[in-house]
Amino acid sequence: MRFKYKNLVFSGGGVLGIAYLGVLEYFYQTGLMQPIVNLAGTSAGAITACLTSFNLPFEELKVMLDSLDYRKIPGKDDSPEAPRYFPKVIKDQLGKVFDNVDCVYRLIKNYGWYSSQYFYDWIRLQIASQFDPEKKAPPYTFSDFRDASLHKENRPFKNLFIIGTDITRSTSTVFSYKTTPNMEVAEAVRISMSVPLLFESIRTSCDINESDPQTLFVDGGMLYNYPITLFDEDYPLKDTIGVYFKSTPKAISINNIVDFISCSLSCSGSIQNAVFESNPENVTRSICIPTGDVSTFNFDISPHDATYNFLYEQGYRAAEIYFSLLG
């Protein structure tokens, strides 16, 4: 095989991450996945990187990724603390103004409108399915991901690197077996997809900031949406291949606070893309997936509907074109 990459990197992109399935199908078909050692991702890319690290056959990986119900990701489930925070009389009055008082509470208390509990439960379930519970019970850490003796069939995983944003220090954080061996992987992935203000932020302890056991984390895409340079200190540039999205600019109707948050975050992503595209070395080792005008936050999507099929096909075609141009 001419191309033997060791590192595969996925950018953030919300539901656009469905396109990664098309890319992965191409990688598996052509043998490009086999030599991959390290997987890194932010937000939607973190989800893909996590499940791909299990080192499963593509058909099993696809079934697992397709089991995620995007419509349930923006959860409005009741917050158990809301009744204490809002007495019933106040909650009743707020309910006349807001469609969900629990979302208001979550925004005030945890700095995010929606709950990410459904996603957290889902990713924990997928991870647990790859471990032998008789050898170790959940939760499973980055250190556990490195210990093949705990995995079903003793199957070794590929190394996993997840990007989050430490909002208390305004810095990116890399969660991995090197930096946070004792951190739960599901929690790291949850952090990476927790778009600020849209989803609740996550307070947690990790190995990095021992002086401050409870740090506030949000979506890794805030500062490092496409971690294409993550492995450059340890590997030659040619050993890394990445995948990112290119959307068609489109005026979006802003009708509520969620629309406003989504558009504001899209502006941040556009700035990061402009910086990335100004570096020819990074562009050369990146597969660009054109996603048209599909919204990053279009959660009304399901396997094999028109939008799903479009994104899937765009991912496969982008990988096919990229490698055909390399000759």
mmCIF file of C-alpha atoms in Angstrom:
data_model
loop_
_atom_site.group_PDB
_atom_site.id
_atom_site.type_symbol
_atom_site.label_atom_id
_atom_site.label_comp_id
_atom_site.label_asym_id
_atom_site.label_seq_id
_atom_site.Cartn_x
_atom_site.Cartn_y
_atom_site.Cartn_z
ATOM 1 C CA MET A 1 0.000 0.000 0.000
ATOM 2 C CA ARG A 2 1.352 3.417 -0.971
ATOM 3 C CA PHE A 3 -0.319 5.393 1.828
ATOM 4 C CA LYS A 4 0.408 4.250 5.381
ATOM 5 C CA TYR A 5 -0.904 6.892 7.753
ATOM 6 C CA LYS A 6 -0.463 6.446 11.489
ATOM 7 C CA ASN A 7 -2.750 9.243 12.694
ATOM 8 C CA LEU A 8 -6.354 9.989 11.696
ATOM 9 C CA VAL A 9 -7.971 13.253 12.834
ATOM 10 C CA PHE A 10 -11.662 14.252 12.741
ATOM 11 C CA SER A 11 -12.899 17.842 13.057
ATOM 12 C CA GLY A 12 -16.020 18.962 14.876
ATOM 13 C CA GLY A 13 -19.230 19.530 12.952
ATOM 14 C CA GLY A 14 -22.376 18.400 14.748
ATOM 15 C CA VAL A 15 -24.622 16.147 12.657
ATOM 16 C CA LEU A 16 -22.276 16.629 9.698
ATOM 17 C CA GLY A 17 -20.264 13.890 11.398
ATOM 18 C CA ILE A 18 -22.516 11.404 9.599
ATOM 19 C CA ALA A 19 -20.263 12.034 6.588
ATOM 20 C CA TYR A 20 -17.418 10.378 8.499
ATOM 21 C CA LEU A 21 -19.125 7.039 7.919
ATOM 22 C CA GLY A 22 -18.574 7.468 4.187
ATOM 23 C CA VAL A 23 -14.909 8.328 4.744
ATOM 24 C CA LEU A 24 -14.440 5.344 7.032
ATOM 25 C CA GLU A 25 -16.075 2.992 4.549
ATOM 26 C CA TYR A 26 -13.528 4.119 1.958
ATOM 27 C CA PHE A 27 -10.654 3.716 4.437
ATOM 28 C CA TYR A 28 -11.728 0.192 5.350
ATOM 29 C CA GLN A 29 -12.266 -0.835 1.722
ATOM 30 C CA THR A 30 -8.836 0.378 0.644
ATOM 31 C CA GLY A 31 -6.876 -0.877 3.661
ATOM 32 C CA LEU A 32 -6.068 2.624 4.923
ATOM 33 C CA MET A 33 -7.460 1.910 8.406
ATOM 34 C CA GLN A 34 -5.189 -0.999 9.220
ATOM 35 C CA PRO A 35 -1.950 0.983 9.856
ATOM 36 C CA ILE A 36 -3.722 3.752 11.832
ATOM 37 C CA VAL A 37 -2.387 3.862 15.406
ATOM 38 C CA ASN A 38 -3.839 7.100 16.806
ATOM 39 C CA LEU A 39 -7.295 8.644 16.461
ATOM 40 C CA ALA A 40 -8.140 12.204 17.484
ATOM 41 C CA GLY A 41 -11.343 14.175 17.326
ATOM 42 C CA THR A 42 -13.297 17.161 18.505
ATOM 43 C CA SER A 43 -17.050 17.237 19.163
ATOM 44 C CA ALA A 44 -18.689 15.102 16.434
ATOM 45 C CA GLY A 45 -15.179 14.015 15.528
ATOM 46 C CA ALA A 46 -14.641 12.857 19.111
ATOM 47 C CA ILE A 47 -17.670 10.575 18.862
ATOM 48 C CA THR A 48 -16.384 9.048 15.632
ATOM 49 C CA ALA A 49 -12.836 8.728 16.955
ATOM 50 C CA CYS A 50 -14.032 7.030 20.140
ATOM 51 C CA LEU A 51 -16.081 4.334 18.414
ATOM 52 C CA THR A 52 -13.520 3.845 15.651
ATOM 53 C CA SER A 53 -10.852 3.235 18.297
ATOM 54 C CA PHE A 54 -12.606 -0.054 19.159
ATOM 55 C CA ASN A 55 -10.940 -1.523 16.070
ATOM 56 C CA LEU A 56 -14.137 -3.220 14.891
ATOM 57 C CA PRO A 57 -15.049 -4.350 11.361
ATOM 58 C CA PHE A 58 -16.705 -1.494 9.463
ATOM 59 C CA GLU A 59 -20.143 -3.149 9.406
ATOM 60 C CA GLU A 60 -20.207 -3.355 13.222
ATOM 61 C CA LEU A 61 -18.926 0.208 13.581
ATOM 62 C CA LYS A 62 -21.656 1.509 11.264
ATOM 63 C CA VAL A 63 -24.422 -0.269 13.184
ATOM 64 C CA MET A 64 -23.106 1.277 16.392
ATOM 65 C CA LEU A 65 -22.913 4.817 15.002
ATOM 66 C CA ASP A 66 -26.337 4.500 13.373
ATOM 67 C CA SER A 67 -27.878 3.623 16.749
ATOM 68 C CA LEU A 68 -27.424 7.231 17.908
ATOM 69 C CA ASP A 69 -30.813 8.988 17.781
ATOM 70 C CA TYR A 70 -29.925 12.574 16.859
ATOM 71 C CA ARG A 71 -33.423 13.786 17.682
ATOM 72 C CA LYS A 72 -32.862 12.892 21.346
ATOM 73 C CA ILE A 73 -29.469 14.590 21.698
ATOM 74 C CA PRO A 74 -30.853 18.040 22.595
ATOM 75 C CA GLY A 75 -32.577 16.783 25.734
ATOM 76 C CA LYS A 76 -35.162 18.806 27.653
ATOM 77 C CA ASP A 77 -35.466 16.282 30.470
ATOM 78 C CA ASP A 78 -36.407 17.544 33.914
ATOM 79 C CA SER A 79 -33.630 18.732 36.172
ATOM 80 C CA PRO A 80 -33.963 17.243 39.682
ATOM 81 C CA GLU A 81 -32.698 20.479 41.233
ATOM 82 C CA ALA A 82 -35.110 22.793 39.420
ATOM 83 C CA PRO A 83 -37.923 22.527 42.004
ATOM 84 C CA ARG A 84 -35.553 23.758 44.721
ATOM 85 C CA TYR A 85 -34.206 26.534 42.532
ATOM 86 C CA PHE A 86 -37.645 27.683 41.312
ATOM 87 C CA PRO A 87 -40.494 27.454 43.867
ATOM 88 C CA LYS A 88 -43.692 26.100 42.298
ATOM 89 C CA VAL A 89 -45.399 29.470 42.099
ATOM 90 C CA ILE A 90 -42.433 30.970 40.232
ATOM 91 C CA LYS A 91 -42.069 27.885 38.035
ATOM 92 C CA ASP A 92 -45.750 28.149 37.072
ATOM 93 C CA GLN A 93 -45.302 31.782 36.047
ATOM 94 C CA LEU A 94 -42.114 31.053 34.105
ATOM 95 C CA GLY A 95 -43.921 28.229 32.337
ATOM 96 C CA LYS A 96 -46.252 30.817 30.810
ATOM 97 C CA VAL A 97 -43.272 32.507 29.171
ATOM 98 C CA PHE A 98 -40.884 29.633 28.434
ATOM 99 C CA ASP A 99 -41.845 26.298 26.903
ATOM 100 C CA ASN A 100 -39.594 24.436 29.339
ATOM 101 C CA VAL A 101 -38.626 25.829 32.724
ATOM 102 C CA ASP A 102 -36.040 23.084 33.221
ATOM 103 C CA CYS A 103 -34.126 24.450 30.233
ATOM 104 C CA VAL A 104 -34.155 27.890 31.843
ATOM 105 C CA TYR A 105 -32.835 26.412 35.072
ATOM 106 C CA ARG A 106 -30.131 24.492 33.227
ATOM 107 C CA LEU A 107 -29.055 27.631 31.372
ATOM 108 C CA ILE A 108 -28.729 29.569 34.638
ATOM 109 C CA LYS A 109 -27.147 26.778 36.676
ATOM 110 C CA ASN A 110 -25.084 24.821 34.131
ATOM 111 C CA TYR A 111 -24.758 27.409 31.351
ATOM 112 C CA GLY A 112 -26.561 25.382 28.712
ATOM 113 C CA TRP A 113 -30.136 25.164 27.410
ATOM 114 C CA TYR A 114 -30.212 21.444 26.629
ATOM 115 C CA SER A 115 -29.260 18.357 28.614
ATOM 116 C CA SER A 116 -26.655 15.968 27.185
ATOM 117 C CA GLN A 117 -27.773 13.082 29.407
ATOM 118 C CA TYR A 118 -29.176 10.991 26.545
ATOM 119 C CA PHE A 119 -25.905 11.209 24.662
ATOM 120 C CA TYR A 120 -23.878 10.416 27.785
ATOM 121 C CA ASP A 121 -25.963 7.306 28.473
ATOM 122 C CA TRP A 122 -25.636 6.235 24.835
ATOM 123 C CA ILE A 123 -21.856 6.615 24.585
ATOM 124 C CA ARG A 124 -21.362 4.805 27.911
ATOM 125 C CA LEU A 125 -23.451 1.916 26.591
ATOM 126 C CA GLN A 126 -21.390 1.666 23.387
ATOM 127 C CA ILE A 127 -18.139 1.681 25.350
ATOM 128 C CA ALA A 128 -19.378 -0.889 27.868
ATOM 129 C CA SER A 129 -20.323 -3.226 25.011
ATOM 130 C CA GLN A 130 -16.628 -3.574 24.145
ATOM 131 C CA PHE A 131 -15.469 -4.632 27.624
ATOM 132 C CA ASP A 132 -15.735 -7.844 29.601
ATOM 133 C CA PRO A 133 -17.788 -6.844 32.692
ATOM 134 C CA GLU A 134 -16.451 -9.813 34.647
ATOM 135 C CA LYS A 135 -12.955 -8.358 34.415
ATOM 136 C CA LYS A 136 -13.915 -4.740 35.112
ATOM 137 C CA ALA A 137 -17.174 -2.906 35.625
ATOM 138 C CA PRO A 138 -17.871 0.559 34.176
ATOM 139 C CA PRO A 139 -16.971 3.370 34.046
ATOM 140 C CA TYR A 140 -14.070 2.810 31.650
ATOM 141 C CA THR A 141 -11.057 5.103 31.546
ATOM 142 C CA PHE A 142 -8.392 5.969 28.995
ATOM 143 C CA SER A 143 -6.116 3.577 30.846
ATOM 144 C CA ASP A 144 -8.712 0.818 30.390
ATOM 145 C CA PHE A 145 -8.803 1.541 26.661
ATOM 146 C CA ARG A 146 -5.102 0.657 26.573
ATOM 147 C CA ASP A 147 -5.516 -2.626 28.443
ATOM 148 C CA ALA A 148 -6.556 -5.252 25.883
ATOM 149 C CA SER A 149 -6.943 -7.870 28.614
ATOM 150 C CA LEU A 150 -10.127 -6.046 29.713
ATOM 151 C CA HIS A 151 -11.635 -5.934 26.225
ATOM 152 C CA LYS A 152 -13.935 -8.514 24.714
ATOM 153 C CA GLU A 153 -11.893 -11.085 22.801
ATOM 154 C CA ASN A 154 -8.807 -9.261 24.152
ATOM 155 C CA ARG A 155 -9.004 -7.026 21.078
ATOM 156 C CA PRO A 156 -6.531 -4.100 21.241
ATOM 157 C CA PHE A 157 -7.949 -0.612 20.690
ATOM 158 C CA LYS A 158 -6.342 2.172 18.723
ATOM 159 C CA ASN A 159 -5.053 5.097 20.820
ATOM 160 C CA LEU A 160 -7.682 7.763 21.457
ATOM 161 C CA PHE A 161 -7.240 11.532 21.896
ATOM 162 C CA ILE A 162 -10.248 13.749 22.687
ATOM 163 C CA ILE A 163 -10.266 17.559 22.623
ATOM 164 C CA GLY A 164 -12.131 19.651 25.188
ATOM 165 C CA THR A 165 -12.049 23.304 26.214
ATOM 166 C CA ASP A 166 -11.169 24.309 29.776
ATOM 167 C CA ILE A 167 -13.275 27.452 29.867
ATOM 168 C CA THR A 168 -11.988 28.469 33.318
ATOM 169 C CA ARG A 169 -8.482 28.823 31.863
ATOM 170 C CA SER A 170 -9.379 29.591 28.229
ATOM 171 C CA THR A 171 -7.241 26.690 27.004
ATOM 172 C CA SER A 172 -7.682 23.496 25.018
ATOM 173 C CA THR A 173 -7.361 20.223 26.885
ATOM 174 C CA VAL A 174 -6.315 16.922 25.347
ATOM 175 C CA PHE A 175 -7.842 13.911 27.091
ATOM 176 C CA SER A 176 -5.839 10.732 26.473
ATOM 177 C CA TYR A 177 -4.036 7.824 28.108
ATOM 178 C CA LYS A 178 -0.981 10.082 28.295
ATOM 179 C CA THR A 179 -2.578 13.114 29.934
ATOM 180 C CA THR A 180 -5.699 11.821 31.734
ATOM 181 C CA PRO A 181 -5.332 8.039 32.160
ATOM 182 C CA ASN A 182 -7.876 7.838 34.998
ATOM 183 C CA MET A 183 -10.593 9.917 33.351
ATOM 184 C CA GLU A 184 -13.763 8.258 32.087
ATOM 185 C CA VAL A 185 -13.691 8.239 28.282
ATOM 186 C CA ALA A 186 -17.461 8.733 27.994
ATOM 187 C CA GLU A 187 -17.202 11.900 30.068
ATOM 188 C CA ALA A 188 -14.395 13.232 27.869
ATOM 189 C CA VAL A 189 -16.468 12.656 24.725
ATOM 190 C CA ARG A 190 -19.471 14.296 26.392
ATOM 191 C CA ILE A 191 -17.339 17.329 27.186
ATOM 192 C CA SER A 192 -16.056 17.533 23.627
ATOM 193 C CA MET A 193 -19.587 17.766 22.173
ATOM 194 C CA SER A 194 -21.013 20.135 24.826
ATOM 195 C CA VAL A 195 -21.514 23.229 22.700
ATOM 196 C CA PRO A 196 -21.496 26.188 25.124
ATOM 197 C CA LEU A 197 -24.896 27.681 25.956
ATOM 198 C CA LEU A 198 -26.575 25.115 23.696
ATOM 199 C CA PHE A 199 -25.664 22.147 25.950
ATOM 200 C CA GLU A 200 -24.920 22.133 29.659
ATOM 201 C CA SER A 201 -21.260 22.604 30.529
ATOM 202 C CA ILE A 202 -19.529 19.841 32.470
ATOM 203 C CA ARG A 203 -17.875 20.266 35.859
ATOM 204 C CA THR A 204 -15.461 17.459 36.484
ATOM 205 C CA SER A 205 -12.084 16.577 37.860
ATOM 206 C CA CYS A 206 -9.296 15.293 35.638
ATOM 207 C CA ASP A 207 -5.636 14.462 36.049
ATOM 208 C CA ILE A 208 -4.402 17.674 34.444
ATOM 209 C CA ASN A 209 -5.553 20.250 37.000
ATOM 210 C CA GLU A 210 -4.927 18.600 40.362
ATOM 211 C CA SER A 211 -4.850 21.975 42.109
ATOM 212 C CA ASP A 212 -8.463 22.605 41.018
ATOM 213 C CA PRO A 213 -10.391 19.327 41.279
ATOM 214 C CA GLN A 214 -13.555 20.740 39.690
ATOM 215 C CA THR A 215 -12.956 22.405 36.331
ATOM 216 C CA LEU A 216 -15.612 23.701 33.924
ATOM 217 C CA PHE A 217 -15.348 22.198 30.436
ATOM 218 C CA VAL A 218 -17.187 22.816 27.163
ATOM 219 C CA ASP A 219 -16.973 21.776 23.520
ATOM 220 C CA GLY A 220 -13.414 21.324 22.265
ATOM 221 C CA GLY A 221 -14.397 23.109 19.068
ATOM 222 C CA MET A 222 -14.332 26.453 20.835
ATOM 223 C CA LEU A 223 -10.534 26.632 20.478
ATOM 224 C CA TYR A 224 -9.338 23.534 18.591
ATOM 225 C CA ASN A 225 -12.096 22.328 16.292
ATOM 226 C CA TYR A 226 -9.746 20.566 13.911
ATOM 227 C CA PRO A 227 -6.727 19.113 15.769
ATOM 228 C CA ILE A 228 -4.746 18.321 12.615
ATOM 229 C CA THR A 229 -1.494 19.458 14.276
ATOM 230 C CA LEU A 230 -1.925 17.345 17.426
ATOM 231 C CA PHE A 231 0.657 14.706 16.514
ATOM 232 C CA ASP A 232 3.210 16.926 14.773
ATOM 233 C CA GLU A 233 5.700 16.916 17.658
ATOM 234 C CA ASP A 234 5.918 13.111 17.662
ATOM 235 C CA TYR A 235 5.392 12.194 14.005
ATOM 236 C CA PRO A 236 6.399 13.534 10.573
ATOM 237 C CA LEU A 237 3.630 15.599 8.944
ATOM 238 C CA LYS A 238 3.126 12.931 6.278
ATOM 239 C CA ASP A 239 2.020 10.399 8.923
ATOM 240 C CA THR A 240 -1.172 12.341 9.688
ATOM 241 C CA ILE A 241 -4.352 12.548 7.609
ATOM 242 C CA GLY A 242 -7.381 14.579 8.681
ATOM 243 C CA VAL A 243 -10.986 15.161 7.660
ATOM 244 C CA TYR A 244 -12.963 18.398 7.925
ATOM 245 C CA PHE A 245 -16.126 20.000 6.552
ATOM 246 C CA LYS A 246 -16.745 22.843 4.136
ATOM 247 C CA SER A 247 -20.255 24.293 4.169
ATOM 248 C CA THR A 248 -21.912 26.615 1.687
ATOM 249 C CA PRO A 249 -22.403 30.080 3.269
ATOM 250 C CA LYS A 250 -26.087 30.734 3.785
ATOM 251 C CA ALA A 251 -28.160 33.378 5.548
ATOM 252 C CA ILE A 252 -29.967 31.746 8.464
ATOM 253 C CA SER A 253 -33.219 32.965 9.968
ATOM 254 C CA ILE A 254 -32.727 33.692 13.676
ATOM 255 C CA ASN A 255 -36.024 33.214 15.488
ATOM 256 C CA ASN A 256 -34.978 32.265 19.017
ATOM 257 C CA ILE A 257 -32.087 32.098 21.465
ATOM 258 C CA VAL A 258 -31.025 28.648 20.235
ATOM 259 C CA ASP A 259 -30.763 29.933 16.650
ATOM 260 C CA PHE A 260 -28.702 32.865 17.892
ATOM 261 C CA ILE A 261 -26.300 30.625 19.833
ATOM 262 C CA SER A 262 -25.901 28.282 16.860
ATOM 263 C CA CYS A 263 -25.099 31.120 14.462
ATOM 264 C CA SER A 264 -22.660 32.719 16.899
ATOM 265 C CA LEU A 265 -20.757 29.459 17.242
ATOM 266 C CA SER A 266 -20.722 29.004 13.470
ATOM 267 C CA CYS A 267 -18.890 32.333 13.236
ATOM 268 C CA SER A 268 -16.209 30.987 15.583
ATOM 269 C CA GLY A 269 -15.857 27.898 13.417
ATOM 270 C CA SER A 270 -15.497 30.012 10.283
ATOM 271 C CA ILE A 271 -12.597 31.915 11.843
ATOM 272 C CA GLN A 272 -10.788 28.681 12.736
ATOM 273 C CA ASN A 273 -11.338 27.319 9.213
ATOM 274 C CA ALA A 274 -9.878 30.479 7.697
ATOM 275 C CA VAL A 275 -6.743 30.129 9.842
ATOM 276 C CA PHE A 276 -6.436 26.446 8.956
ATOM 277 C CA GLU A 277 -6.850 27.057 5.223
ATOM 278 C CA SER A 278 -4.079 29.657 5.280
ATOM 279 C CA ASN A 279 -1.572 26.867 6.048
ATOM 280 C CA PRO A 280 -0.840 24.847 2.863
ATOM 281 C CA GLU A 281 0.819 22.016 4.820
ATOM 282 C CA ASN A 282 -2.364 21.349 6.756
ATOM 283 C CA VAL A 283 -4.657 21.673 3.741
ATOM 284 C CA THR A 284 -2.543 19.193 1.769
ATOM 285 C CA ARG A 285 -3.038 16.453 4.375
ATOM 286 C CA SER A 286 -6.756 17.041 4.822
ATOM 287 C CA ILE A 287 -9.811 15.542 3.153
ATOM 288 C CA CYS A 288 -12.402 18.283 2.665
ATOM 289 C CA ILE A 289 -16.039 17.165 2.728
ATOM 290 C CA PRO A 290 -18.434 19.649 1.049
ATOM 291 C CA THR A 291 -21.670 19.521 3.035
ATOM 292 C CA GLY A 292 -23.770 22.047 1.125
ATOM 293 C CA ASP A 293 -26.238 23.951 3.269
ATOM 294 C CA VAL A 294 -26.900 21.192 5.826
ATOM 295 C CA SER A 295 -26.948 22.786 9.271
ATOM 296 C CA THR A 296 -24.494 21.594 11.899
ATOM 297 C CA PHE A 297 -27.368 21.571 14.396
ATOM 298 C CA ASN A 298 -30.028 19.868 12.272
ATOM 299 C CA PHE A 299 -30.898 17.153 14.779
ATOM 300 C CA ASP A 300 -34.041 16.161 12.870
ATOM 301 C CA ILE A 301 -32.203 13.446 10.978
ATOM 302 C CA SER A 302 -32.238 9.652 10.974
ATOM 303 C CA PRO A 303 -30.352 6.825 9.244
ATOM 304 C CA HIS A 304 -31.039 6.548 5.524
ATOM 305 C CA ASP A 305 -33.206 9.645 5.169
ATOM 306 C CA ALA A 306 -32.267 12.075 2.379
ATOM 307 C CA THR A 307 -29.923 14.231 4.480
ATOM 308 C CA TYR A 308 -28.205 11.200 6.013
ATOM 309 C CA ASN A 309 -27.639 9.636 2.588
ATOM 310 C CA PHE A 310 -26.335 12.923 1.181
ATOM 311 C CA LEU A 311 -23.771 13.349 3.966
ATOM 312 C CA TYR A 312 -22.703 9.703 3.821
ATOM 313 C CA GLU A 313 -22.166 9.875 0.060
ATOM 314 C CA GLN A 314 -20.327 13.197 0.335
ATOM 315 C CA GLY A 315 -17.905 11.653 2.819
ATOM 316 C CA TYR A 316 -17.156 8.634 0.655
ATOM 317 C CA ARG A 317 -16.809 10.722 -2.486
ATOM 318 C CA ALA A 318 -14.508 13.260 -0.777
ATOM 319 C CA ALA A 319 -12.110 10.505 0.301
ATOM 320 C CA GLU A 320 -12.245 8.914 -3.144
ATOM 321 C CA ILE A 321 -11.444 12.211 -4.881
ATOM 322 C CA TYR A 322 -8.664 13.087 -2.434
ATOM 323 C CA PHE A 323 -6.718 9.896 -3.026
ATOM 324 C CA SER A 324 -7.366 9.853 -6.771
ATOM 325 C CA LEU A 325 -5.727 13.284 -7.006
ATOM 326 C CA LEU A 326 -2.699 12.017 -5.087
ATOM 327 C CA GLY A 327 -2.258 9.415 -7.831
#
